[in-house]
Amino acid sequence: MLIRKSPDIPSSEITPKADYLSRRTFMTGIAATGVTALTAGRVTRWGGTVHAAEKLQTVKSPLSLKGETLTSLQDITHYNNFYEFGTDKGDPARNAGAMHTRPWTVQVTGLVKKKKTVDIDTLLKLKPMEERIYRFRCVEAWSMVVPWAGYSLSEFIKQCDPQPGAKYVQFLSLADRKQMPQINESGIHFPYSEGLRMDEAMHPLTLLTFGLYGETLPNQDGAPVRVIVPWKYGFKSAKSIVEIRFTDKEPPTTWNMMASNEYGFYSNVNPNVDHPRWSQKTERRIGASLFKQRQPTLMFNGYGDQVASLYKGMDLKKYF
Amino acid sequence: MSNRAIVALKVLVHLACLAPFLVLAWHTWHDLRHPDAVALLGPDPTAALQHATGFAALRILIISLAITPVRRLSKSLGWLVRFRRMLGLYAFFYASVHLLIYLKLYANLDWPTLLNDLSRRRYIIAGFSAWLLLLPLALTSTKWSIRKLGKHWQTLHRLVYVAAILGIVHYWWIVKTGVRDPTKITIVLAIILLARPAWSFVDARRRQRRMAEVSPTR
């Protein structure tokens, strides 16, 4: 597999000055502990705590995108599809505060040598955090550029000891009526389920994600842990994961079950395969000025050099 | 209701109908002038303008359709009919802005894209048909046309019901499966459409009863 490395460029070229200055101050200020709490968590009426943002110490990654303007933190946190908190894009920012992300565990189930439950704090310390600047392309034809923080999902999968028969990985998100009062607003059956083929899950670009802009994930962006699969439409990247299950068959996935003609299992970003209701040839860049929003969509969201080999010989019009 | 009161009310209705447009125009102007400030149109200005104009068109159109059944509630509400034309024209205005935004910001004024959308995407076909149906109604909204067309005018203007239904269908077809946002406005339109036969039924019953009172021997 060919992984093209981008040349190292100063973050000053892509990050707003105020942001990288504050990050730099912070990085020189702390010891290499991985995570440092800046504010104590707030106790909620469910007994758990809503964690305020914590700084994450990250190293730069050669897999990061270069030369594109980052979407602002304001836009990344106020334009979300997280239907458990309501169907309007502003709903998650308004409602997700009720979700408590501590204590939090991820169950590892299915075809593994030994099933286990992993605590979020163990996951956070498992590998060094990297900053990965990725394009994020929603199936609804809008896109962002996000500086995620995390490490390759493959690092975690290796520690799960999947059995040889494990061909797919399924991700299940939190579905708790008490913390998500809007969960019945849509006609979707929760918990949200997504899945990847094992080779997709093991691809170094696939990121087990804990933060963005150098801090832990805001709740509306899928705290405390999610996956990011940058060459697929956004809905493939499950949020607020509570279970990772290894299976021998393609797992059922939420949007595919809702409308299989519109949302395929693969859902690779592909400008040549239209959504039945709209074109995927172009996209609207979030945060860009009105007349500059529209831009062409790239095959595999621009990650073709790294991932096209995964789909060699497959008819991508059939396996959309 | 006095003429003066109606004029005052008309000014208010004009302001209410223009408000969404003025706010959107101001937000657009602000965001283009100050690209570094927090955008008043939000993270996705194209979608924000498209949704806001679509909602305005549908809501005003449905309010205009409510006038006929509402004025039948009481004889004293007859003056309401004097607001129907302006509401209809505002609905057409917003539908036209909605269409222009689609043409420029979604289809990029590109013929192949446009024809592709029009031939394959049912929500676009429904929405465009609704606008096409409103066009002759807007053109024949003058007093002169009403006089010229005579009884055909009313027949022609019944197309507004088809346009409203197509507008709602257009809305359902663009939202994602599982999203129920269009429910409320659909129920409102359904009530308005059902109000006509309901009133006719009530009227018929009333007439029957009166007949029975007049000729008690039967």
XYZ file of C-alpha atoms in Angstrom:
538
model
C 0.000 0.000 0.000
C 1.371 3.366 -1.003
C 1.120 6.136 1.517
C 2.117 9.446 0.111
C 3.679 11.690 2.697
C 3.124 15.404 2.566
C 6.149 17.620 3.093
C 6.316 19.215 6.490
C 4.896 22.736 6.477
C 4.659 25.200 9.323
C 1.268 25.202 10.986
C 1.283 28.966 10.628
C 0.303 28.439 7.000
C -2.887 26.630 7.833
C -3.869 27.522 11.378
C -5.145 30.925 12.466
C -2.343 32.730 14.253
C -4.087 33.102 17.584
C -4.798 29.373 17.657
C -1.296 28.137 17.011
C 0.211 30.678 19.335
C -1.974 29.522 22.185
C -1.273 25.889 21.319
C 2.447 26.577 21.342
C 2.300 28.317 24.706
C 0.412 25.367 26.031
C 2.719 22.730 24.612
C 5.814 24.282 26.104
C 4.004 24.626 29.382
C 3.114 21.055 30.164
C 4.979 17.856 30.804
C 4.418 14.930 28.469
C 1.501 13.530 30.404
C -0.795 13.157 27.434
C -3.907 14.694 28.884
C -4.216 17.578 31.278
C -7.477 18.689 32.722
C -7.890 22.435 32.646
C -11.252 22.472 34.312
C -12.860 19.981 36.601
C -15.824 18.118 35.176
C -19.301 19.311 36.050
C -21.471 16.789 37.895
C -24.766 16.189 36.086
C -28.052 15.024 37.515
C -27.419 11.544 36.115
C -24.415 11.153 38.348
C -21.813 11.195 35.600
C -19.894 14.262 34.586
C -19.902 16.451 31.542
C -16.257 17.033 30.867
C -15.159 20.479 29.901
C -12.604 20.587 27.107
C -9.196 19.254 28.021
C -6.020 19.993 26.127
C -4.598 17.084 24.178
C -0.917 16.905 23.471
C -0.479 16.047 19.829
C 2.352 15.571 17.369
C 2.044 16.581 13.744
C 1.276 13.866 11.231
C 2.644 13.431 7.707
C -0.871 12.285 6.775
C -2.243 15.788 7.367
C -3.605 17.812 4.505
C -1.722 20.911 3.507
C -2.643 24.168 1.875
C -6.335 24.287 2.772
C -7.983 26.741 5.123
C -9.188 25.139 8.336
C -12.891 25.396 9.090
C -13.392 27.527 12.206
C -14.067 25.877 15.576
C -17.335 27.858 15.670
C -18.541 26.225 12.431
C -17.253 22.739 13.295
C -19.230 22.873 16.539
C -22.414 24.543 15.245
C -23.147 22.659 12.039
C -23.588 19.025 13.001
C -25.645 16.015 12.065
C -26.137 14.082 15.305
C -29.773 12.999 15.082
C -29.838 11.603 18.613
C -29.845 15.284 19.661
C -32.323 16.524 17.049
C -32.455 16.826 13.275
C -31.557 20.496 12.858
C -27.873 21.188 12.319
C -27.894 23.599 15.258
C -29.608 21.076 17.596
C -26.480 19.124 18.628
C -24.744 22.321 19.805
C -27.870 23.190 21.829
C -28.649 19.736 23.224
C -25.496 17.624 23.376
C -24.329 19.299 26.591
C -26.567 16.861 28.461
C -24.392 13.902 27.478
C -21.927 12.805 30.133
C -18.682 11.448 28.819
C -17.236 10.216 32.135
C -17.318 7.459 33.147
C -17.197 6.028 29.610
C -16.215 2.607 28.414
C -15.952 0.950 25.024
C -16.884 -2.717 24.804
C -14.907 -4.909 22.439
C -17.118 -7.790 21.324
C -17.691 -10.336 18.566
C -14.909 -12.278 16.899
C -12.027 -11.441 19.218
C -9.822 -13.794 21.190
C -11.006 -12.185 24.424
C -13.939 -9.810 24.840
C -13.116 -6.803 26.979
C -14.284 -3.426 28.207
C -11.859 -0.558 27.809
C -12.027 2.634 29.821
C -11.820 5.925 27.925
C -8.804 7.003 29.974
C -6.971 3.837 28.946
C -7.833 4.528 25.298
C -6.591 8.106 25.555
C -3.181 6.918 26.753
C -2.847 3.916 24.442
C -0.762 5.657 21.747
C 0.648 9.134 21.191
C -1.973 11.539 19.847
C -1.436 12.941 16.387
C -2.974 15.995 14.829
C -4.508 14.948 11.512
C -5.885 17.652 9.278
C -8.477 15.968 7.061
C -11.161 16.994 4.619
C -14.626 16.033 5.872
C -17.247 15.540 3.153
C -20.890 15.050 4.121
C -23.200 13.055 1.858
C -25.404 16.182 1.813
C -22.767 17.885 -0.383
C -21.070 20.138 2.143
C -17.525 19.871 3.434
C -15.118 21.081 6.097
C -11.404 20.864 6.880
C -10.869 19.686 10.448
C -7.724 19.304 12.588
C -8.632 16.084 14.397
C -6.618 14.549 17.228
C -6.226 10.810 17.624
C -4.253 7.803 16.448
C -4.792 5.186 13.764
C -7.640 2.817 14.599
C -5.328 -0.012 13.516
C -3.248 0.556 16.666
C -6.275 -0.248 18.799
C -7.513 -3.106 16.604
C -4.128 -4.836 16.944
C -4.582 -4.805 20.710
C -8.067 -6.321 20.389
C -6.695 -9.601 18.945
C -9.409 -10.156 16.327
C -9.904 -13.771 15.255
C -8.882 -14.729 11.710
C -12.575 -14.927 10.772
C -13.174 -11.244 11.576
C -13.811 -9.509 8.250
C -15.704 -6.409 9.357
C -15.729 -3.949 12.242
C -19.010 -2.532 13.521
C -19.259 0.655 15.602
C -22.211 1.272 17.893
C -22.929 4.723 19.296
C -24.492 5.707 22.599
C -28.301 5.639 22.586
C -29.611 6.829 25.933
C -33.076 8.329 26.103
C -32.245 10.100 29.357
C -29.258 11.949 27.966
C -30.716 12.276 24.483
C -34.335 13.428 24.929
C -34.565 14.197 21.206
C -33.690 10.630 20.196
C -37.226 9.905 18.935
C -37.550 13.129 16.959
C -36.560 11.379 13.746
C -37.833 8.066 12.461
C -34.402 6.497 12.843
C -33.857 3.360 14.862
C -31.023 3.840 17.335
C -28.361 2.904 18.452
C -26.550 4.315 15.466
C -24.569 1.597 13.771
C -21.772 1.934 11.251
C -19.188 -0.417 9.867
C -16.028 -0.858 7.835
C -14.374 -3.724 6.061
C -11.352 -4.904 8.067
C -8.811 -3.538 5.541
C -10.571 -0.147 5.613
C -10.530 -0.144 9.403
C -6.828 -1.077 9.427
C -5.886 1.656 6.930
C -3.552 4.183 8.581
C -5.817 7.092 7.536
C -8.710 5.680 9.599
C -8.466 7.632 12.812
C -9.666 6.727 16.282
C -10.494 10.289 17.205
C -10.556 11.953 20.613
C -10.256 15.630 19.849
C -10.141 18.546 17.466
C -8.252 21.830 17.486
C -5.952 20.393 20.154
C -8.689 19.746 22.714
C -10.979 16.850 23.565
C -13.995 16.519 21.266
C -16.952 18.781 21.986
C -19.991 16.583 22.727
C -21.739 17.544 19.492
C -18.765 16.288 17.493
C -18.935 12.809 18.991
C -17.229 12.935 22.389
C -15.445 11.203 23.904
C -14.364 8.893 21.094
C -15.341 8.459 17.447
C -13.846 7.270 14.203
C -12.949 9.424 11.223
C -12.725 7.820 7.797
C -11.726 10.769 5.611
C -12.352 9.229 2.175
C -15.950 8.279 2.988
C -19.075 10.388 3.476
C -19.309 11.731 7.002
C -22.084 9.435 8.206
C -19.663 6.479 7.976
C -17.655 8.017 10.830
C -19.595 6.935 13.921
C -19.697 9.241 16.949
C -19.683 8.632 20.719
C -18.769 4.975 20.344
C -19.693 2.544 23.139
C -19.066 -0.749 21.363
C -16.698 -2.054 18.693
C -17.770 -5.430 17.364
C -15.799 -7.698 15.027
C -17.945 -9.708 12.619
C -17.609 -12.120 9.716
C -20.525 -10.563 7.796
C -21.183 -7.012 6.621
C -22.803 -5.370 9.658
C -26.157 -3.583 9.315
C -25.598 0.176 9.129
C -28.122 2.836 10.118
C -28.537 4.980 6.994
C -28.258 1.974 4.729
C -31.186 0.408 6.591
C -33.170 3.669 6.307
C -32.680 4.043 2.539
C -30.389 1.519 0.892
C -30.744 3.122 -2.544
C -29.334 6.384 -1.179
C -26.655 5.290 1.295
C -24.472 2.336 0.373
C -22.356 0.335 2.813
C -19.166 1.658 1.213
C -20.220 5.293 0.683
C -16.823 6.349 -0.581
C -16.782 9.984 -1.656
C -17.300 9.733 -5.413
C -18.164 12.671 -7.692
C -19.143 10.237 -10.455
C -21.942 8.555 -8.523
C -24.773 10.946 -7.754
C -26.992 10.624 -4.739
C -30.453 9.839 -6.179
C -31.645 13.279 -5.094
C -28.635 15.482 -5.717
C -25.364 15.646 -7.576
C -22.140 14.734 -5.778
C -19.936 16.457 -8.367
C -19.558 19.577 -6.279
C -19.751 20.544 -2.624
C -20.319 23.616 -0.484
C -17.358 24.485 1.715
C -18.619 25.412 5.168
C -17.530 28.859 6.330
C -16.581 30.033 2.847
C -18.126 33.214 1.492
C -21.447 32.876 -0.355
C -20.157 33.026 -3.922
C -17.035 30.966 -3.163
C -18.703 28.053 -1.378
C -19.186 25.799 -4.387
C -16.159 23.677 -5.290
C -15.506 20.403 -7.109
C -15.627 17.160 -5.120
C -12.532 14.968 -5.402
C -12.562 11.195 -5.948
C -12.169 9.498 -2.550
C -12.297 13.030 -1.143
C -8.756 13.563 -2.440
C -7.333 10.458 -0.721
C -7.313 8.318 -3.883
C -3.554 7.808 -3.904
C -3.770 6.225 -0.463
C -7.008 4.246 -0.652
C -7.918 3.490 -4.286
C -6.044 0.163 -4.053
C -8.550 -1.042 -1.445
C -11.236 -1.123 -4.120
C -9.275 -2.509 -7.054
C -11.543 -4.444 -9.392
C -14.740 -3.294 -7.657
C -17.523 -1.603 -9.600
C -17.912 1.564 -7.538
C -21.241 2.360 -9.203
C -22.603 -0.915 -7.862
C -20.806 -0.793 -4.507
C -21.531 2.888 -3.928
C -63.755 47.195 9.200
C -63.042 50.749 8.099
C -60.952 51.546 5.056
C -58.400 53.332 7.197
C -57.950 50.273 9.390
C -57.444 48.120 6.323
C -54.780 50.459 4.933
C -52.965 50.402 8.277
C -53.194 46.613 8.402
C -51.937 46.380 4.835
C -48.823 48.332 5.764
C -48.221 45.886 8.612
C -48.720 42.860 6.371
C -46.325 44.326 3.787
C -43.726 44.782 6.506
C -44.240 41.256 7.831
C -43.938 39.774 4.344
C -40.858 41.817 3.490
C -39.137 41.148 6.812
C -37.563 37.786 5.869
C -36.220 39.263 2.640
C -34.820 42.361 4.332
C -33.156 40.288 7.058
C -31.612 37.906 4.518
C -30.440 40.805 2.353
C -28.874 42.518 5.345
C -27.186 39.270 6.516
C -25.843 38.597 3.018
C -24.528 42.137 2.660
C -22.925 41.964 6.114
C -21.244 38.606 5.473
C -19.859 39.686 2.097
C -18.562 42.948 3.571
C -17.044 41.352 6.685
C -15.714 37.933 5.684
C -13.778 37.576 8.948
C -16.665 38.285 11.324
C -18.949 35.482 12.548
C -21.274 34.934 9.579
C -24.837 36.108 10.204
C -26.074 33.564 7.646
C -24.322 30.816 9.616
C -21.808 28.206 8.512
C -23.584 27.323 5.239
C -24.857 30.583 3.667
C -26.021 28.938 0.420
C -28.237 26.487 2.269
C -29.373 29.163 4.746
C -30.666 31.430 1.950
C -32.224 28.520 0.088
C -34.060 27.183 3.129
C -35.240 30.589 4.368
C -36.708 31.634 0.995
C -38.367 28.240 0.545
C -39.980 28.411 3.987
C -41.154 31.980 3.385
C -42.753 31.028 0.051
C -44.558 28.009 1.502
C -45.739 29.745 4.656
C -47.068 32.848 2.917
C -48.754 30.729 0.247
C -50.490 28.650 2.897
C -51.561 31.735 4.868
C -53.094 33.101 1.652
C -54.997 29.833 1.217
C -56.301 30.054 4.784
C -58.169 33.285 4.019
C -61.093 31.681 2.185
C -62.013 29.146 4.893
C -61.325 31.603 7.760
C -63.625 34.318 6.399
C -66.469 31.844 6.277
C -66.312 31.623 10.048
C -68.135 34.930 10.288
C -69.759 37.462 7.953
C -67.718 40.208 9.637
C -64.479 38.709 8.293
C -65.252 39.434 4.646
C -62.546 42.118 4.432
C -59.861 39.413 4.738
C -60.191 38.702 1.037
C -58.561 42.040 0.307
C -55.259 40.591 1.568
C -55.282 37.486 -0.573
C -53.666 38.914 -3.693
C -50.742 40.565 -1.915
C -50.008 37.394 0.037
C -50.109 35.341 -3.142
C -47.725 37.747 -4.851
C -45.307 37.665 -1.919
C -45.355 33.856 -2.022
C -44.510 34.038 -5.731
C -41.758 36.558 -5.001
C -40.079 34.263 -2.461
C -40.529 31.227 -4.722
C -38.785 33.187 -7.497
C -35.864 34.187 -5.260
C -35.684 30.541 -4.139
C -35.494 29.478 -7.803
C -32.845 32.100 -8.637
C -30.677 30.950 -5.710
C -30.935 27.392 -6.968
C -30.023 28.463 -10.529
C -26.992 30.495 -9.456
C -25.646 28.867 -6.291
C -26.608 25.229 -6.834
C -26.715 24.734 -10.619
C -24.092 27.444 -11.240
C -26.133 28.643 -14.267
C -24.902 25.535 -16.041
C -27.345 24.086 -18.603
C -26.216 20.426 -18.441
C -26.479 20.464 -14.616
C -29.880 22.090 -14.858
C -31.280 19.675 -17.432
C -29.858 16.737 -15.512
C -31.578 17.918 -12.328
C -34.843 18.639 -14.113
C -34.952 15.263 -15.806
C -33.912 13.100 -12.863
C -34.611 14.711 -9.528
C -38.202 14.481 -8.462
C -37.991 17.159 -5.765
C -36.683 19.619 -8.350
C -39.433 18.646 -10.791
C -42.060 19.148 -8.070
C -40.623 22.477 -6.943
C -40.153 23.827 -10.445
C -43.689 22.767 -11.418
C -45.051 24.600 -8.397
C -43.265 27.779 -9.486
C -44.475 27.332 -13.094
C -48.059 27.065 -11.842
C -47.697 30.209 -9.749
C -46.316 32.195 -12.699
C -49.594 32.619 -14.674
C -51.417 33.342 -11.416
C -49.002 36.173 -10.622
C -49.307 37.504 -14.182
C -53.119 37.487 -14.058
C -53.415 39.031 -10.618
C -54.296 42.508 -11.936
C -57.852 43.907 -11.829
C -57.737 44.136 -15.622
C -57.020 40.388 -15.939
C -59.801 39.545 -13.514
C -62.261 41.533 -15.624
C -60.922 40.156 -18.912
C -60.898 36.509 -17.828
C -64.331 36.629 -16.225
C -65.383 33.307 -14.780
C -62.247 31.628 -16.182
C -60.184 33.646 -13.734
C -61.428 31.682 -10.763
C -60.940 28.352 -12.513
C -57.381 29.344 -13.430
C -56.607 30.482 -9.912
C -57.638 27.148 -8.428
C -54.171 26.069 -9.633
C -52.861 27.620 -6.433
C -54.027 24.526 -4.538
C -52.007 22.291 -6.860
C -48.991 24.575 -6.449
C -49.244 24.425 -2.644
C -49.494 20.634 -2.660
C -46.505 20.407 -5.019
C -44.585 22.730 -2.698
C -45.207 20.422 0.252
C -44.280 17.352 -1.808
C -41.085 19.156 -2.866
C -40.291 19.705 0.824
C -40.882 16.046 1.807
C -38.769 14.833 -1.093
C -35.701 16.893 -0.196
C -35.494 16.054 3.517
C -33.681 12.882 4.501
C -35.587 9.696 5.218
C -36.593 9.761 8.870
C -36.714 13.569 9.110
C -40.211 14.769 10.002
C -39.741 18.522 9.787
C -42.445 19.019 7.108
C -45.133 17.406 9.300
C -46.552 20.592 10.833
C -46.942 22.566 7.620
C -48.441 19.503 5.919
C -51.101 19.223 8.627
C -51.906 22.941 8.315
C -52.336 22.640 4.544
C -54.447 19.505 4.972
C -56.779 21.346 7.381
C -57.128 24.253 4.952
C -57.881 21.948 2.034
C -60.379 19.926 4.071
C -62.043 23.096 5.368
C -63.668 23.723 1.971
C -65.645 20.450 1.781
C -66.298 20.701 5.533
C -67.887 24.157 5.129
C -69.903 23.002 2.150
C -71.210 20.113 4.229
C -72.138 22.420 7.128
C -73.851 24.813 4.697
C -75.812 22.023 3.087
C -77.025 20.801 6.486
C -78.051 24.311 7.478
C -80.027 24.758 4.257
C -81.776 21.423 4.786
C -82.776 22.389 8.314
C -84.121 25.738 7.137
C -86.136 23.979 4.447
C -87.537 21.641 7.067
C -88.587 24.616 9.234
C -90.305 26.349 6.321
C -92.352 23.295 5.350
C -93.214 21.455 8.575
C -95.914 19.337 6.956
C -93.363 17.271 5.052
